[in-house]
Coordinates of C-alpha atoms and ligand atoms in Angstrom, one line a residue:
X1 CA 0.0 0.0 0.0
X2 CA 1.1 3.6 -0.7
X3 CA 2.8 5.3 2.2
X4 CA 0.2 7.3 4.2
X5 CA 1.2 11.0 4.3
X6 CA -0.7 13.5 6.3
X7 CA 0.0 17.1 7.2
X8 CA -0.9 19.8 9.7
X9 CA -0.7 23.1 8.0
X10 CA -1.2 26.0 10.5
X11 CA -1.1 29.6 9.6
X12 CA 1.2 31.3 12.2
X13 CA -1.2 34.1 13.0
X14 CA -2.0 33.3 16.6
X15 CA -1.7 30.8 19.4
X16 CA -2.5 27.1 18.9
X17 CA -6.1 26.7 20.1
X18 CA -7.8 23.4 21.0
X19 CA -9.7 23.2 17.7
X20 CA -6.5 23.3 15.7
X21 CA -4.6 21.1 18.2
X22 CA -7.4 18.5 17.8
X23 CA -6.9 18.6 14.0
X24 CA -3.1 18.2 14.4
X25 CA -3.7 15.3 16.9
X26 CA -6.1 13.4 14.6
X27 CA -3.5 13.7 11.8
X28 CA -0.8 12.6 14.1
X29 CA -2.7 9.6 15.4
X30 CA -3.7 8.5 11.9
X31 CA -0.1 8.8 10.7
X32 CA 1.3 6.9 13.7
X33 CA -1.3 4.2 13.4
X34 CA -0.7 3.7 9.7
X35 CA 3.0 3.9 10.1
X36 CA 2.8 6.8 7.8
X37 CA 4.4 10.3 7.8
X38 CA 3.3 13.4 9.6
X39 CA 4.3 16.6 7.9
X40 CA 4.2 20.1 9.5
X41 CA 3.8 22.8 6.9
X42 CA 3.7 26.5 7.8
X43 CA 1.2 28.4 5.8
X44 CA 2.6 31.9 6.1
X45 CA 1.6 33.5 2.8
X46 CA -0.5 36.1 4.7
X47 CA 2.5 38.2 5.4
X48 CA 0.6 40.9 7.3
X49 CA -0.8 38.5 9.9
X50 CA 1.9 35.8 10.0
X51 CA 4.7 36.2 12.6
X52 CA 7.7 34.0 13.3
X53 CA 7.1 34.1 17.0
X54 CA 3.7 32.5 16.5
X55 CA 5.4 29.8 14.4
X56 CA 7.9 29.2 17.2
X57 CA 5.1 29.0 19.8
X58 CA 3.0 26.7 17.6
X59 CA 5.9 24.3 17.4
X60 CA 6.5 24.5 21.1
X61 CA 2.9 23.8 21.9
X62 CA 2.7 20.9 19.5
X63 CA 5.8 19.3 21.0
X64 CA 4.4 19.9 24.6
X65 CA 1.3 18.0 23.5
X66 CA 3.5 15.2 22.3
X67 CA 2.9 15.8 18.6
X68 CA 6.2 15.4 16.8
X69 CA 6.6 15.7 13.1
X70 CA 8.6 13.6 10.7
X71 CA 9.1 16.4 8.1
X72 CA 8.8 20.1 8.5
X73 CA 10.8 23.2 9.2
X74 CA 13.7 22.2 11.3
X75 CA 13.1 18.5 10.8
X76 CA 13.8 18.8 7.1
X77 CA 12.6 16.1 4.6
X78 CA 12.6 15.3 0.9
X79 CA 9.6 17.5 0.1
X80 CA 10.7 20.9 1.5
X81 CA 10.9 23.7 1.9
X82 CA 8.0 23.4 4.5
X83 CA 7.3 27.0 4.9
X84 CA 5.1 28.5 2.1
X85 CA 6.9 31.8 2.1
X86 CA 10.0 29.9 0.8
X87 CA 8.0 28.2 -2.0
X88 CA 6.9 31.3 -4.0
X89 CA 8.9 30.3 -7.1
X90 CA 7.1 26.9 -7.1
X91 CA 3.7 28.6 -7.1
X92 CA 4.8 30.9 -9.9
X93 CA 5.7 27.9 -12.1
X94 CA 2.3 26.4 -11.5
X95 CA 0.6 29.7 -12.2
X96 CA 2.3 29.9 -15.5
X97 CA 1.3 26.3 -16.3
X98 CA -2.4 27.3 -15.7
X99 CA -2.1 30.6 -17.6
X100 CA -0.4 29.0 -20.6
X101 CA -3.0 26.2 -20.9
X102 CA -5.8 28.8 -20.6
X103 CA -7.1 27.2 -17.4
X104 CA -6.5 30.5 -15.6
X105 CA -6.7 34.1 -16.7
X106 CA -5.6 37.5 -15.5
X107 CA -8.2 39.6 -13.8
X108 CA -7.8 43.4 -13.8
X109 CA -10.8 44.2 -11.7
X110 CA -9.9 46.5 -8.8
X111 CA -11.2 46.0 -5.3
X112 CA -13.7 48.8 -5.9
X113 CA -14.9 47.2 -9.2
X114 CA -15.4 44.0 -7.4
X115 CA -17.2 45.6 -4.5
X116 CA -19.7 47.4 -6.9
X117 CA -20.2 44.1 -8.8
X118 CA -20.8 42.2 -5.6
X119 CA -23.4 44.6 -4.4
X120 CA -25.2 44.6 -7.7
X121 CA -25.2 40.8 -7.9
X122 CA -26.4 40.5 -4.3
X123 CA -29.2 42.9 -5.0
X124 CA -30.2 41.0 -8.2
X125 CA -30.0 37.4 -7.2
X126 CA -29.0 37.3 -3.5
X127 CA -25.7 35.6 -4.3
X128 CA -22.4 37.3 -5.1
X129 CA -20.5 35.4 -7.6
X130 CA -17.7 36.9 -9.8
X131 CA -19.2 37.7 -13.2
X132 CA -16.2 36.4 -15.2
X133 CA -15.8 39.9 -16.6
X134 CA -12.1 39.4 -17.4
X135 CA -12.4 35.8 -18.5
X136 CA -12.4 36.8 -22.2
X137 CA -9.5 39.2 -22.2
X138 CA -7.0 37.6 -24.6
X139 CA -3.5 36.6 -23.3
X140 CA -1.8 39.1 -25.6
X141 CA -4.0 42.0 -24.3
X142 CA -3.5 40.9 -20.7
X143 CA 0.3 40.8 -21.2
X144 CA 0.3 44.2 -22.7
X145 CA -1.7 45.7 -19.9
X146 CA 0.7 44.2 -17.4
X147 CA 3.6 45.7 -19.3
X148 CA 1.8 49.0 -19.1
X149 CA 1.9 48.7 -15.4
X150 CA -1.6 47.5 -14.6
X151 CA -2.0 45.2 -11.6
X152 CA -3.7 41.9 -12.1
X153 CA -4.7 38.9 -10.1
X154 CA -5.0 35.4 -11.5
X155 CA -8.3 33.5 -11.5
X156 CA -9.0 29.9 -12.2
X157 CA -11.4 29.3 -15.0
X158 CA -14.2 27.1 -13.6
X159 CA -17.1 25.4 -15.4
X160 CA -19.8 27.6 -13.8
X161 CA -22.4 24.8 -14.1
X162 CA -22.9 21.2 -13.2
X163 CA -22.0 19.6 -9.9
X164 CA -18.9 18.4 -8.2
X165 CA -19.0 15.6 -5.6
X166 CA -16.3 14.1 -3.4
X167 CA -16.3 11.4 -0.8
X168 CA -15.5 12.7 2.7
X169 CA -14.1 10.1 5.0
X170 CA -16.1 11.5 7.9
X171 CA -19.2 12.9 6.3
X172 CA -19.8 10.7 3.3
X173 CA -20.4 12.1 -0.2
X174 CA -20.5 15.9 -0.3
X175 CA -21.9 17.6 -3.4
X176 CA -21.6 21.1 -4.7
X177 CA -23.4 23.2 -7.3
X178 CA -20.7 24.6 -9.5
X179 CA -23.0 27.4 -10.7
X180 CA -22.5 28.9 -7.2
X181 CA -18.8 28.9 -7.4
X182 CA -17.3 31.8 -9.3
X183 CA -13.8 31.8 -10.8
X184 CA -11.6 31.9 -7.6
X185 CA -8.6 34.1 -7.3
X186 CA -5.5 31.8 -7.1
X187 CA -2.8 34.5 -7.1
X188 CA -3.5 37.9 -5.6
X189 CA -2.5 41.2 -7.4
X190 CA 0.4 41.4 -4.9
X191 CA 1.8 38.2 -6.5
X192 CA 1.1 36.1 -3.4
X193 CA -0.7 32.8 -3.9
X194 CA -4.2 32.4 -2.4
X195 CA -4.7 29.6 0.1
X196 CA -6.8 27.5 -2.2
X197 CA -4.0 27.4 -4.8
X198 CA -0.9 27.1 -2.6
X199 CA -2.5 24.3 -0.6
X200 CA -3.1 22.2 -3.7
X201 CA 0.4 22.7 -5.1
X202 CA 1.9 21.8 -1.7
X203 CA -0.4 18.9 -0.9
X204 CA 0.3 17.4 -4.3
X205 CA 4.1 18.0 -4.4
X206 CA 4.4 16.7 -0.8
X207 CA 2.4 13.6 -1.8
X208 CA -0.2 14.1 0.9
X209 CA -2.6 11.1 0.8
X210 CA -5.1 12.3 3.3
X211 CA -6.2 15.9 4.1
X212 CA -7.7 15.8 7.6
X213 CA -8.9 19.3 8.7
X214 CA -11.7 21.3 10.2
X215 CA -15.1 21.4 8.6
X216 CA -14.7 25.2 8.2
X217 CA -12.7 24.2 5.1
X218 CA -15.5 22.2 3.5
X219 CA -16.5 25.1 1.2
X220 CA -12.8 25.4 0.1
X221 CA -12.6 21.8 -1.0
X222 CA -14.5 22.0 -4.3
X223 CA -12.4 25.0 -5.3
X224 CA -9.3 23.0 -4.5
X225 CA -10.5 20.0 -6.4
X226 CA -11.1 22.3 -9.4
X227 CA -7.4 23.4 -9.1
X228 CA -6.3 19.7 -9.0
X229 CA -8.4 19.0 -12.1
X230 CA -7.0 22.0 -13.9
X231 CA -3.4 20.8 -13.2
X232 CA -4.4 17.2 -14.1
X233 CA -3.5 16.1 -10.5
X234 CA -5.2 13.5 -8.4
X235 CA -6.7 14.9 -5.3
X236 CA -6.0 13.3 -1.9
X237 CA -8.7 11.8 0.3
X238 CA -10.5 14.3 2.5
X239 CA -11.8 14.1 6.0
X240 CA -13.4 17.1 7.6
X241 CA -13.7 17.1 11.3
X242 CA -16.6 18.7 13.0
X243 CA -16.2 22.0 14.8
X244 CA -15.3 22.2 18.5
X245 CA -18.2 23.9 20.3
X246 CA -18.9 25.2 23.8
X247 CA -21.6 23.6 25.9
X248 CA -24.1 26.3 24.7
X249 CA -23.7 25.0 21.1
X250 CA -21.7 28.1 19.8
X251 CA -18.2 27.8 18.5
X252 CA -15.7 27.4 21.3
X253 CA -14.3 30.8 22.2
X254 CA -12.6 32.6 25.1
X255 CA -16.1 33.3 26.4
X256 CA -16.3 29.6 27.4
X257 CA -12.9 29.5 29.2
X258 CA -9.4 28.7 28.2
X259 CA -9.0 27.8 24.5
X260 CA -5.3 28.1 23.8
X261 CA -3.1 25.1 24.4
X262 CA -0.6 27.4 26.1
X263 CA -3.3 28.4 28.7
X264 CA -4.0 24.8 29.6
X265 CA -0.3 24.3 30.1
X266 CA 0.0 27.4 32.3
X267 CA -3.0 26.2 34.3
X268 CA -1.3 23.0 35.1
X269 CA -3.2 20.6 33.0
X270 CA -1.0 17.6 32.1
X271 CA -0.1 17.3 28.4
X272 CA -1.1 13.6 28.2
X273 CA -4.5 14.6 29.8
X274 CA -5.1 17.3 27.2
X275 CA -4.0 14.9 24.5
X276 CA -6.4 12.3 25.8
X277 CA -9.3 14.7 26.0
X278 CA -8.7 16.2 22.6
X279 CA -8.7 12.7 21.1
X280 CA -12.1 12.1 22.5
X281 CA -13.5 15.2 20.7
X282 CA -15.3 13.4 17.9
X283 CA -13.8 10.0 18.4
X284 CA -15.0 7.3 20.8
X285 CA -12.5 4.5 21.6
X286 CA -14.0 1.0 21.6
X287 CA -15.6 -0.3 24.8
X288 CA -16.0 3.2 26.3
X289 CA -12.4 3.3 27.3
X290 CA -11.8 7.0 28.2
X291 CA -8.5 7.3 30.0
X292 CA -5.8 6.3 27.6
X293 CA -2.2 7.0 26.9
X294 CA -1.1 8.3 23.5
X295 CA 0.4 4.8 22.8
X296 CA -2.9 3.1 23.6
X297 CA -4.7 5.6 21.3
X298 CA -2.4 4.9 18.4
X299 CA -3.4 1.3 18.6
X300 CA -7.2 2.0 18.8
X301 CA -7.6 5.1 16.6
X302 CA -9.9 4.6 13.6
X303 CA -10.6 7.5 11.2
X304 CA -13.7 5.8 10.1
X305 CA -15.2 6.0 13.6
X306 CA -14.8 9.7 13.8
X307 CA -18.2 11.3 14.3
X308 CA -19.7 14.0 12.1
X309 CA -21.6 15.6 14.9
X310 CA -20.3 18.7 16.7
X311 CA -17.8 18.0 19.4
X312 CA -18.7 19.7 22.7
X313 CA -15.7 20.9 24.7
X314 CA -16.6 20.0 28.3
X315 CA -14.2 21.5 30.8
X316 CA -15.4 19.3 33.6
X317 CA -14.7 16.2 31.6
X318 CA -11.2 17.5 30.7
X319 CA -10.5 18.1 34.4
X320 CA -11.8 14.6 35.3
X321 CA -9.4 13.1 32.8
X322 CA -6.7 15.3 34.1
X323 CA -7.2 14.0 37.6
X324 CA -7.0 10.4 36.3
X325 CA -3.7 11.2 34.6
X326 CA -2.4 13.0 37.7
X327 CA -3.0 9.9 39.8
X328 CA -0.3 8.1 37.8
X329 CA 2.4 10.6 38.8
X330 CA 4.6 10.1 41.9
X331 CA 4.1 12.6 44.7
X332 CA 7.4 14.1 43.9
X333 CA 6.3 14.7 40.3
X334 CA 3.1 16.2 41.6
X335 CA 5.1 18.5 43.9
X336 CA 7.3 19.6 40.9
X337 CA 4.2 20.4 38.9
X338 CA 2.6 22.3 41.8
X339 CA 5.8 24.2 42.7
X340 CA 5.7 27.0 40.1
X341 CA 2.1 27.8 41.0
X342 CA 2.7 27.8 44.7
X343 CA 5.8 29.9 44.2
X344 CA 4.1 32.5 42.1
X345 CA 1.4 32.7 44.8
X346 CA 4.2 33.4 47.3
X347 CA 3.5 30.3 49.3
X348 CA 6.9 28.8 48.7
X349 CA 10.4 30.2 48.4
X350 CA 12.4 30.3 45.2
X351 CA 15.0 28.1 46.7
X352 CA 13.6 24.9 48.1
X353 CA 15.4 22.7 50.7
X354 CA 14.7 19.0 51.0
X355 CA 12.5 19.8 54.0
X356 CA 10.4 22.1 51.8
X357 CA 10.0 19.4 49.2
X358 CA 9.0 16.8 51.9
X359 CA 6.4 19.2 53.1
X360 CA 5.1 19.9 49.6
X361 CA 4.8 16.2 49.0
X362 CA 2.6 15.9 52.0
X363 CA 0.6 18.8 50.8
X364 CA 0.1 17.0 47.5
X365 CA -1.1 13.8 49.2
X366 CA -3.7 15.8 51.2
X367 CA -4.9 18.2 48.5
X368 CA -4.5 16.3 45.2
X369 CA -8.1 14.9 45.4
X370 CA -9.4 18.5 45.7
X371 CA -7.9 20.1 42.6
X372 CA -8.7 20.0 38.9
X373 CA -5.4 21.3 37.8
X374 CA -2.2 22.3 39.4
X375 CA -3.0 26.0 39.2
X376 CA -5.8 25.4 41.7
X377 CA -3.3 24.4 44.5
X378 CA -2.6 27.9 45.9
X379 CA -6.2 28.5 46.5
X380 CA -6.7 25.2 48.3
X381 CA -3.5 25.5 50.3
X382 CA -4.3 29.0 51.2
X383 CA -6.7 27.5 53.8
X384 CA -3.6 26.4 55.7
X385 CA -2.2 29.9 55.8
X386 CA -5.3 31.9 56.5
X387 CA -6.0 32.1 60.2
X388 CA -8.1 35.0 61.5
X389 CA -10.8 34.3 64.2
X390 CA -12.3 37.8 63.6
X391 CA -13.1 36.8 60.0
X392 CA -15.0 33.6 60.9
X393 CA -18.6 33.6 59.7
X394 CA -21.3 34.4 62.3
X395 CA -22.5 30.8 62.6
X396 CA -19.0 29.6 63.4
X397 CA -18.5 32.5 65.9
X398 CA -21.7 31.4 67.6
X399 CA -20.5 27.8 67.9
X400 CA -17.6 29.2 70.0
X401 CA -19.9 30.8 72.5
X402 CA -21.2 27.6 74.1
X403 CA -20.2 26.7 77.6
X404 CA -18.2 23.6 76.5
X405 CA -16.4 25.6 73.8
X406 CA -14.8 28.0 76.1
X407 CA -13.8 25.4 78.7
X408 CA -12.4 23.0 76.1
X409 CA -10.4 25.5 74.2
X410 CA -9.0 27.1 77.4
X411 CA -7.9 23.7 78.7
X412 CA -6.4 22.8 75.4
X413 CA -4.4 26.0 75.5
X414 CA -3.0 25.1 78.9
X415 CA -2.0 21.7 77.8
X416 CA -0.5 22.5 74.4
X417 CA 1.7 25.2 75.9
X418 CA 4.1 22.7 77.4
X419 CA 4.5 20.6 74.2
X420 CA 7.5 21.2 72.0
X421 CA 6.6 19.2 68.9
X422 CA 2.9 18.9 68.8
X423 CA 1.4 16.1 66.7
X424 CA -1.8 14.3 66.0
X425 CA -1.2 11.6 68.6
X426 CA -0.8 14.2 71.3
X427 CA -4.0 15.9 70.0
X428 CA -5.9 12.6 70.7
X429 CA -4.4 12.2 74.2
X430 CA -5.1 15.8 75.2
X431 CA -8.6 15.6 73.8
X432 CA -9.2 12.4 75.9
X433 CA -7.9 14.2 79.0
X434 CA -10.1 17.2 78.4
X435 CA -13.1 14.9 78.0
X436 CA -12.4 13.5 81.4
X437 CA -11.8 16.9 83.0
X438 CA -14.8 18.8 81.5
X439 CA -17.3 16.1 80.8
X440 CA -17.7 17.6 77.3
X441 CA -17.8 15.0 74.6
X442 CA -18.7 14.3 70.9
X443 CA -19.5 17.4 68.9
X444 CA -19.2 19.6 72.0
X445 CA -15.6 18.5 72.4
X446 CA -14.4 18.2 68.9
X447 CA -16.1 21.1 67.1
X448 CA -14.6 23.9 69.2
X449 CA -11.2 22.4 68.8
X450 CA -11.6 22.1 65.0
X451 CA -12.7 25.7 64.9
X452 CA -10.0 26.8 67.2
X453 CA -7.4 25.2 64.9
X454 CA -8.8 26.0 61.5
X455 CA -11.5 28.8 62.0
X456 CA -13.8 26.6 60.1
X457 CA -16.4 24.1 61.2
X458 CA -15.6 21.7 58.3
X459 CA -12.7 20.9 56.1
X460 CA -9.6 18.7 56.2
X461 CA -9.6 16.0 58.8
X462 CA -7.4 17.0 61.7
X463 CA -5.1 14.0 61.4
X464 CA -4.1 15.5 58.0
X465 CA -4.4 19.1 59.0
X466 CA -2.2 19.1 62.2
X467 CA 1.0 17.6 60.7
X468 CA 0.7 20.0 57.7
X469 CA 0.6 23.1 59.7
X470 CA 3.0 21.9 62.4
X471 CA 5.7 21.0 59.8
X472 CA 4.9 24.0 57.6
X473 CA 5.3 26.3 60.6
X474 CA 8.8 25.0 61.1
X475 CA 9.8 25.9 57.6
X476 CA 11.1 29.2 56.3
X477 CA 8.3 30.3 54.0
X478 CA 7.5 33.6 52.4
X479 CA 4.3 33.8 54.3
X480 CA 4.4 32.4 57.8
X481 CA 2.2 29.6 58.8
X482 CA 0.9 29.5 62.3
X483 CA 1.3 26.3 64.3
X484 CA -1.4 24.8 66.4
X485 CA -0.2 26.4 69.7
X486 CA -0.2 29.9 68.0
X487 CA -3.7 29.3 66.7
X488 CA -5.1 28.2 70.0
X489 CA -3.7 31.3 71.7
X490 CA -4.9 33.6 69.0
X491 CA -8.4 32.1 69.3
X492 CA -8.3 32.4 73.1
X493 CA -7.3 36.1 72.8
X494 CA -10.2 36.6 70.4
X495 CA -12.7 34.9 72.7
X496 CA -11.5 36.9 75.7
X497 CA -12.0 40.1 73.7
X498 CA -15.5 39.0 72.8
X499 CA -16.1 38.3 76.5
X500 CA -16.8 34.6 75.8
X501 CA -14.0 33.7 78.3
X502 CA -12.9 35.2 81.5
X503 CA -9.2 36.3 81.6
X504 CA -8.1 34.1 84.5
X505 CA -9.2 30.9 82.7
X506 CA -6.5 31.2 80.2
X507 CA -3.7 31.8 82.7
X508 CA -1.8 28.6 83.1
Ligands
LIG601 N1 -3.6 27.1 6.8 C1 -4.9 26.6 6.9 C2 -5.5 26.8 8.3 O1 -4.8 27.0 9.2 C3 -4.8 25.1 6.6 C4 -6.1 24.5 6.2 C5 -5.9 23.1 5.6 O2 -5.6 22.2 6.4 O3 -6.0 23.0 4.4 O4 -6.7 26.8 8.4

């Protein structure tokens, strides 16, 4: 069988968003599965909007996602150059071929002419199709006008009637009415090739066998097939992927949340998780397997099973998949992922000692179940740092007014004051003693203590909370973390101020 060759052909005019990344990923999966070739081609003929920094960032984002290319800028290959701005001479040759054979012609209409024509046509028939006004200018006259300094674009001569159909690997046969397709511009008056022309020349010369791209290009495909026909070239197979939509059914945009691959990376989504989720946008692996590695997906991917219905980008599902992939990391790896986020929230120092890492690993073990992505850690961990009895909500404040509450917390204060390295075992012992001494038990005993230590009536279990704050308090951190003893005394001070406790009760 012929070697399968696919390509991802981004225009470097912005960041790689998830829709394009999904297109790249389906091409990559198909290539890897078929033991074919994945080509990266940079379509930078729109010189005003293209920028080298976008190209660099696109490549970085693709590699971060795990999508490597066999041929392309940097990687090289036998079909280069792989950047359209370096292929202008090639397009010129093909333009001449089409002009010489009469399959294309020069058009001298100015933008203003075309605008007037478009408005008139729209008013008359509701559709704006180029009239073919310049189609009959002879080659000799055209050449003369060019020599006289007139600017001209080049248009492909199309039949203007009949139908054109092609089989789409995702959507079945697609049929177009050629009377609705005017002669498309293939070379602009600036000399730059139009997308529909350059893409055909490149796909053909690069021996691309399958063009897999977004369905926003469906209307371009008949125009491209007409170029193939005019050049007597065989078109590749086409597969148009459905659009990626938000949950409200409109095209995914920033309004829905993050859309740039770069943003997901910054938010601390793991690349295999984003890879996994993007692959599920329009493709369902057999037996409802959802959490898969790239290698597993290569084995299972089937272009024929790609759905034609719109793919809905569900952030919750992505985060669920992210959590599943996160579970496969070691705690140290988790800590390394969380570190930059904690550092920029000024919860960790720039230079970490082994003791800092140990503590961070414990933080991971406790909080990992509570976060969607690593960027969420600072907000969660902030609950360890925040300690302000005055800011407690009214209900919690009320809970501290009971008779047991004041006695339990005061006694706890007396007992903890003599302990150097407080830990959870000591908490259990002290609590038992307080139970004996005060007769307070159950909720009356534990609730005031939980509130005194955390300022909240619910949250982390104290067997997890106590070691985290005790160890954290011993570390040199940008923002200090209060240990249990400090917390209890701060709470007692607050309660005294409110008049919930008499002064002498706290004196040990
Ligand atoms: N440069 C085009 C784009 O980014 C490529 C479309 C295609 O794959 O043919 O949309």
